[in-house]
Amino acid sequence: MSKFFTNKYSSLTPYTPGEQPRDKKYIKLNTNEAPFPPSPKAIAAASEAAARLQLYPDPTYKALHEALADYHGLTADEILLTNGSDEILNFAFMAFCDEKHPAIFPNITYGFYSVFATLNHVPYTEMPLRPDLSINIEDYKAANGTVFIANPNAPTGLMLTPAEIEEILQSNPCRVVVIDEAYIDFGGKSVAPLVRKYDNLLVTRTFSKSRSMAGARLGYGIGSAALIRDLNTIKYSTNPYNVNSMSAAAGLGVMADEAYTQQNCSTIIKTREYTKTELKRLGFEMTDSMGNFLFVRHPRVSGKKIYTALKERGILVRHFDRPTIAAYNRITVGSDAEMKALIDTLADIVGKSE
Ligand SMILES: *Cc1c(COP(=O)(O)O)cnc(C)c1O
């Protein structure tokens, strides 16, 4: 830390992204990226937009807001496009939390929530998961704070039903409830249609996972027009051109190719279920993940050991050091060939540890 760094941020522990090694070629199953390239329509649109990079983007991103509104059966003023869904989450902490309005989220969830809380000087409470790693909705009823829940949750992949989320919404009419649907396209049921029923609901989405566009940094929020106006106040006070023109164009391209996205999602779901069966055969235990990842442990081999042994053999997965989940690894569902390599390698690792 330099002597110039403000005290305001000196205690901040930044988010640790998954490894993005460039030294050697890994089978990369550690950051929940898609194994498929972006839609050809997204690639073409981005390269056309590249030829106009001398111009600022349209700060209202009208065309893409309208495409997303169509997709959700809403209007453009109920949506706000951001630089990845990380940005809409940060905006939500800025807009709806402060010293008097703390945040509340599970103790095992997306690691960025606590970082954004600290960044914005928002006190927060972490509610423990049940022993089976599920969320107990009672913990979030009449909560003294803004609720942040990833649904499916990360890294467990477990889901709440829309009815359970409605219970949380109804018991917190004076606080915003943020539902992070980064992984909703892999078989989950979205609560986005509820934004007209609940003025305290903000749903966040990303193009990073199901739409194969993690590198584009594209996400958005869905909420009542009033909530979206508040978030726009934050956006226009920080970065009016928060999404670059190539990414916005790519987003429009992929939204015009919904069949491609649907096809990829159903492939991932099939591969996920196949991999669950094969890993159970090897003695692994796991949550019933509804994401594009599995959360697995082995009764005899430690999580760290499995992580290290896989890495030595060229397969990268995500291990979290937090004591309650240290036995686990989070493994992205990749292509069928990648999963076959994973299963063979894990068979070897647990076989040698007999
Ligand atoms: C990947 C992820 C995000 C962030 O996605 P970006 O749009 O790439 O910023 C948000 N929430 C959860 C739970 C995620 O796993």
XYZ file of C-alpha atoms and ligand atoms in Angstrom:
369
model
C 0.000 0.000 0.000
C 1.407 3.427 -0.860
C 1.380 6.229 1.694
C -1.186 7.961 -0.541
C -3.914 5.283 -0.370
C -6.980 6.656 1.379
C -8.015 5.207 4.733
C -11.473 4.862 3.250
C -10.293 1.804 1.310
C -7.190 0.660 3.152
C -8.985 -2.244 4.861
C -10.564 -3.487 1.632
C -9.845 -7.103 0.687
C -10.557 -7.272 -3.035
C -12.419 -10.091 -4.742
C -10.136 -12.910 -5.921
C -11.098 -13.936 -9.450
C -10.532 -17.540 -10.536
C -7.148 -18.205 -12.092
C -6.767 -17.246 -15.756
C -3.389 -18.874 -16.429
C -1.570 -18.109 -19.661
C 1.504 -20.276 -18.981
C 0.118 -23.600 -20.117
C -2.992 -25.004 -21.666
C -5.431 -26.265 -19.050
C -8.837 -27.811 -19.349
C -10.363 -24.787 -17.719
C -13.269 -25.669 -15.439
C -12.737 -22.989 -12.793
C -14.678 -19.848 -13.731
C -17.961 -21.147 -15.161
C -17.271 -19.879 -18.663
C -19.116 -21.523 -21.556
C -17.306 -24.192 -23.588
C -18.938 -22.788 -26.747
C -17.882 -19.697 -28.728
C -20.247 -16.710 -28.863
C -23.072 -16.792 -31.404
C -21.780 -16.077 -34.961
C -24.300 -13.208 -34.984
C -22.648 -11.702 -31.900
C -19.190 -11.980 -33.464
C -20.342 -10.345 -36.716
C -22.140 -7.512 -34.906
C -19.124 -6.795 -32.688
C -16.766 -6.558 -35.628
C -19.131 -4.204 -37.474
C -19.277 -2.038 -34.363
C -15.464 -2.041 -34.189
C -15.417 -0.017 -37.421
C -17.288 2.805 -35.623
C -15.187 2.969 -32.469
C -14.377 6.645 -33.016
C -17.898 7.384 -31.725
C -19.241 7.124 -28.180
C -21.944 4.495 -27.731
C -25.609 5.498 -27.416
C -25.716 5.989 -23.608
C -29.341 4.778 -23.521
C -28.422 1.554 -25.397
C -31.929 1.800 -26.816
C -31.789 -1.108 -29.253
C -30.439 -3.615 -26.741
C -32.752 -2.405 -23.956
C -35.673 -2.963 -26.314
C -34.450 -6.429 -27.306
C -34.130 -7.390 -23.636
C -37.533 -5.888 -22.860
C -39.041 -8.000 -25.645
C -37.315 -11.088 -24.332
C -38.762 -10.556 -20.842
C -42.153 -9.209 -21.900
C -41.390 -5.904 -20.172
C -40.634 -2.350 -21.278
C -37.188 -0.824 -21.766
C -37.535 1.403 -18.676
C -37.684 -1.732 -16.505
C -34.171 -2.787 -17.550
C -30.669 -1.369 -17.042
C -27.701 -2.623 -19.034
C -24.360 -2.729 -17.214
C -20.712 -3.672 -17.581
C -21.148 -7.274 -16.462
C -23.677 -8.109 -13.791
C -20.980 -7.249 -11.265
C -21.656 -3.604 -12.100
C -25.420 -3.803 -11.527
C -24.717 -5.551 -8.201
C -22.361 -2.749 -7.178
C -24.957 -0.176 -8.290
C -27.517 -1.951 -6.086
C -25.224 -1.697 -3.060
C -24.679 2.004 -3.861
C -28.364 2.748 -4.441
C -30.147 0.654 -1.819
C -27.739 0.201 1.108
C -25.950 2.450 3.579
C -24.837 2.504 7.234
C -28.466 2.450 8.376
C -29.616 -0.026 5.737
C -27.271 -2.996 5.937
C -27.057 -5.896 3.536
C -27.898 -9.497 4.276
C -26.815 -12.554 2.301
C -25.834 -16.203 2.871
C -22.406 -16.930 4.372
C -21.665 -19.192 1.421
C -22.477 -17.311 -1.785
C -20.938 -15.188 -4.531
C -17.793 -13.699 -2.982
C -18.338 -10.270 -4.483
C -21.310 -9.360 -2.242
C -19.133 -8.856 0.840
C -16.534 -6.978 -1.225
C -19.148 -4.565 -2.616
C -20.556 -4.100 0.885
C -17.129 -3.190 2.259
C -16.326 -0.976 -0.732
C -19.524 0.994 -0.136
C -19.184 1.036 3.683
C -22.309 -1.054 4.055
C -22.531 -3.249 7.169
C -23.622 -6.771 6.358
C -24.862 -9.957 7.980
C -24.009 -13.377 6.593
C -26.661 -16.010 7.338
C -25.402 -19.588 7.640
C -26.679 -22.159 5.187
C -28.375 -25.310 6.484
C -26.107 -28.375 6.908
C -27.228 -29.574 3.465
C -26.013 -26.192 2.075
C -29.520 -24.962 1.255
C -30.788 -21.461 2.100
C -33.303 -21.189 4.944
C -35.746 -18.525 3.767
C -36.882 -17.835 7.351
C -33.501 -16.080 7.847
C -34.476 -13.468 5.247
C -38.031 -12.742 6.344
C -38.540 -9.303 7.850
C -34.796 -8.908 7.435
C -33.198 -5.781 8.759
C -31.541 -5.019 5.459
C -31.318 -5.332 1.711
C -31.338 -9.013 0.744
C -28.904 -10.417 -1.840
C -29.521 -13.994 -2.946
C -27.965 -15.783 -5.908
C -30.539 -18.164 -7.378
C -29.249 -20.747 -8.116
C -26.807 -20.027 -5.316
C -23.092 -20.091 -6.018
C -21.126 -22.270 -5.516
C -23.774 -24.762 -4.340
C -26.074 -24.588 -7.378
C -29.119 -25.008 -5.118
C -32.333 -23.121 -5.942
C -35.154 -21.439 -4.130
C -38.577 -21.713 -5.781
C -40.368 -18.571 -6.996
C -42.908 -19.156 -4.189
C -40.131 -19.059 -1.576
C -38.720 -15.869 -3.088
C -42.222 -14.363 -3.002
C -42.352 -15.066 0.732
C -39.114 -13.134 1.180
C -40.412 -10.273 -1.001
C -43.717 -10.058 0.879
C -42.058 -9.971 4.286
C -39.670 -7.147 3.268
C -41.931 -4.583 1.600
C -39.687 -1.702 2.690
C -36.384 -3.220 1.576
C -35.073 -4.192 -1.846
C -34.543 -7.903 -2.476
C -31.886 -8.577 -5.127
C -32.064 -11.957 -6.868
C -28.884 -12.702 -8.820
C -29.901 -14.978 -11.695
C -26.427 -15.453 -13.235
C -27.142 -19.189 -13.645
C -30.911 -19.200 -14.208
C -30.747 -20.394 -17.830
C -29.506 -23.876 -16.892
C -32.881 -25.214 -15.815
C -34.039 -22.800 -13.096
C -37.277 -20.843 -12.893
C -36.791 -17.058 -13.107
C -38.571 -14.528 -10.904
C -38.116 -11.778 -13.525
C -41.868 -11.901 -14.357
C -42.557 -10.819 -10.741
C -41.045 -7.331 -11.094
C -44.481 -5.890 -11.922
C -45.978 -7.502 -8.826
C -43.239 -6.479 -6.354
C -41.758 -2.987 -6.457
C -38.948 -4.164 -4.141
C -37.610 -6.860 -6.505
C -34.410 -6.378 -8.510
C -33.308 -9.306 -10.690
C -29.786 -9.358 -12.128
C -28.668 -11.274 -15.210
C -25.451 -11.797 -17.141
C -24.371 -12.645 -20.680
C -21.224 -14.263 -19.237
C -22.450 -17.795 -18.691
C -25.375 -19.004 -20.800
C -24.607 -16.592 -23.661
C -20.872 -17.402 -23.965
C -19.831 -13.772 -23.590
C -17.800 -13.493 -20.360
C -15.180 -11.430 -22.193
C -17.757 -8.874 -23.360
C -18.659 -7.855 -19.774
C -22.392 -7.536 -20.284
C -25.098 -7.787 -17.649
C -28.346 -6.085 -16.669
C -30.863 -5.490 -13.954
C -34.631 -5.948 -14.158
C -36.945 -4.077 -11.807
C -39.743 -1.568 -11.519
C -39.270 1.622 -13.545
C -38.724 3.470 -10.237
C -35.903 1.143 -9.124
C -34.322 1.358 -12.567
C -34.485 5.183 -12.409
C -32.515 5.081 -9.128
C -29.930 2.790 -10.670
C -29.704 5.105 -13.693
C -28.921 7.962 -11.318
C -25.923 5.928 -10.139
C -24.942 4.971 -13.684
C -25.061 8.555 -15.002
C -23.068 9.671 -11.945
C -20.297 7.156 -12.507
C -20.034 6.132 -16.162
C -22.788 7.038 -18.663
C -21.080 4.927 -21.349
C -20.703 1.933 -19.057
C -20.965 -0.641 -21.862
C -18.632 -0.396 -24.862
C -20.145 -0.326 -28.352
C -18.696 -3.685 -29.441
C -20.162 -5.498 -26.451
C -23.533 -3.783 -26.851
C -23.582 -4.824 -30.518
C -22.576 -8.382 -29.618
C -25.386 -8.442 -27.066
C -27.890 -7.440 -29.715
C -26.441 -10.143 -31.987
C -26.872 -12.945 -29.470
C -30.382 -11.808 -28.520
C -31.287 -12.267 -32.207
C -30.003 -15.854 -32.006
C -32.020 -17.276 -29.112
C -32.063 -20.757 -30.668
C -28.265 -20.872 -30.343
C -28.434 -19.994 -26.637
C -31.217 -22.504 -25.964
C -29.324 -25.246 -27.785
C -26.152 -24.589 -25.764
C -28.044 -24.500 -22.466
C -29.743 -27.812 -23.123
C -26.381 -29.355 -24.042
C -24.887 -28.104 -20.755
C -27.840 -29.480 -18.759
C -27.465 -32.900 -20.402
C -23.699 -32.944 -19.815
C -24.197 -31.806 -16.206
C -26.601 -34.624 -15.408
C -24.362 -37.190 -17.118
C -21.348 -35.939 -15.154
C -23.313 -36.091 -11.870
C -24.081 -39.768 -12.515
C -20.490 -40.632 -13.422
C -19.003 -38.807 -10.433
C -21.469 -40.487 -8.056
C -20.245 -43.801 -9.456
C -16.764 -42.780 -8.328
C -18.059 -42.130 -4.817
C -18.334 -38.347 -5.057
C -21.049 -36.540 -3.116
C -22.578 -33.381 -4.514
C -25.369 -30.867 -4.319
C -28.115 -31.108 -6.938
C -26.688 -28.170 -8.863
C -28.904 -26.296 -11.302
C -26.005 -24.166 -12.565
C -23.387 -24.809 -15.244
C -21.145 -26.198 -12.509
C -21.012 -29.016 -9.966
C -20.100 -28.714 -6.305
C -18.502 -31.992 -5.269
C -16.575 -33.661 -2.476
C -15.158 -37.103 -1.953
C -15.580 -38.904 1.405
C -11.938 -40.046 1.431
C -9.917 -37.422 -0.445
C -9.689 -33.796 0.679
C -10.902 -30.979 -1.526
C -7.476 -29.357 -1.617
C -5.824 -32.631 -2.604
C -8.263 -33.156 -5.453
C -7.778 -29.567 -6.637
C -3.985 -29.931 -6.607
C -3.942 -33.366 -8.240
C -6.255 -32.133 -11.011
C -4.113 -29.066 -11.599
C -0.964 -31.190 -11.884
C -2.774 -33.184 -14.548
C -3.812 -30.083 -16.481
C -7.385 -29.610 -15.218
C -8.248 -26.420 -13.391
C -11.220 -26.313 -10.984
C -12.151 -23.858 -8.220
C -11.331 -24.585 -4.608
C -12.465 -22.263 -1.814
C -10.464 -22.224 1.400
C -13.428 -21.345 3.642
C -13.539 -24.062 6.327
C -17.223 -25.005 5.878
C -16.742 -25.819 2.182
C -13.045 -26.731 2.058
C -13.961 -30.374 1.336
C -15.538 -29.291 -1.959
C -14.467 -28.219 -5.408
C -16.595 -26.295 -7.863
C -16.272 -27.746 -11.329
C -17.588 -25.962 -14.416
C -19.613 -28.108 -16.801
C -17.565 -27.967 -20.000
C -17.830 -29.856 -23.261
C -18.514 -33.611 -23.291
C -14.851 -34.263 -24.133
C -13.672 -32.092 -21.229
C -16.015 -33.910 -18.840
C -14.788 -37.302 -20.046
C -11.205 -36.191 -19.358
C -12.288 -34.930 -15.926
C -14.053 -38.178 -15.022
C -11.083 -40.319 -16.126
C -8.628 -38.147 -14.221
C -10.769 -38.135 -11.065
C -11.129 -41.932 -11.287
C -7.346 -42.135 -11.328
C -6.938 -39.693 -8.432
C -9.471 -41.325 -6.098
C -8.337 -44.822 -7.204
C -4.745 -44.042 -6.200
C -5.971 -42.756 -2.830
C -7.590 -46.080 -1.816
C -20.435 -14.962 -12.728
C -21.337 -14.380 -11.686
C -21.677 -13.024 -11.690
C -20.956 -11.997 -12.501
O -21.085 -12.080 -13.786
P -20.506 -10.964 -14.758
O -21.707 -10.612 -15.542
O -19.467 -11.676 -15.542
O -19.987 -9.796 -13.980
C -22.615 -12.561 -10.783
N -23.163 -13.385 -9.877
C -22.828 -14.678 -9.809
C -23.461 -15.531 -8.784
C -21.899 -15.205 -10.702
O -21.517 -16.469 -10.600
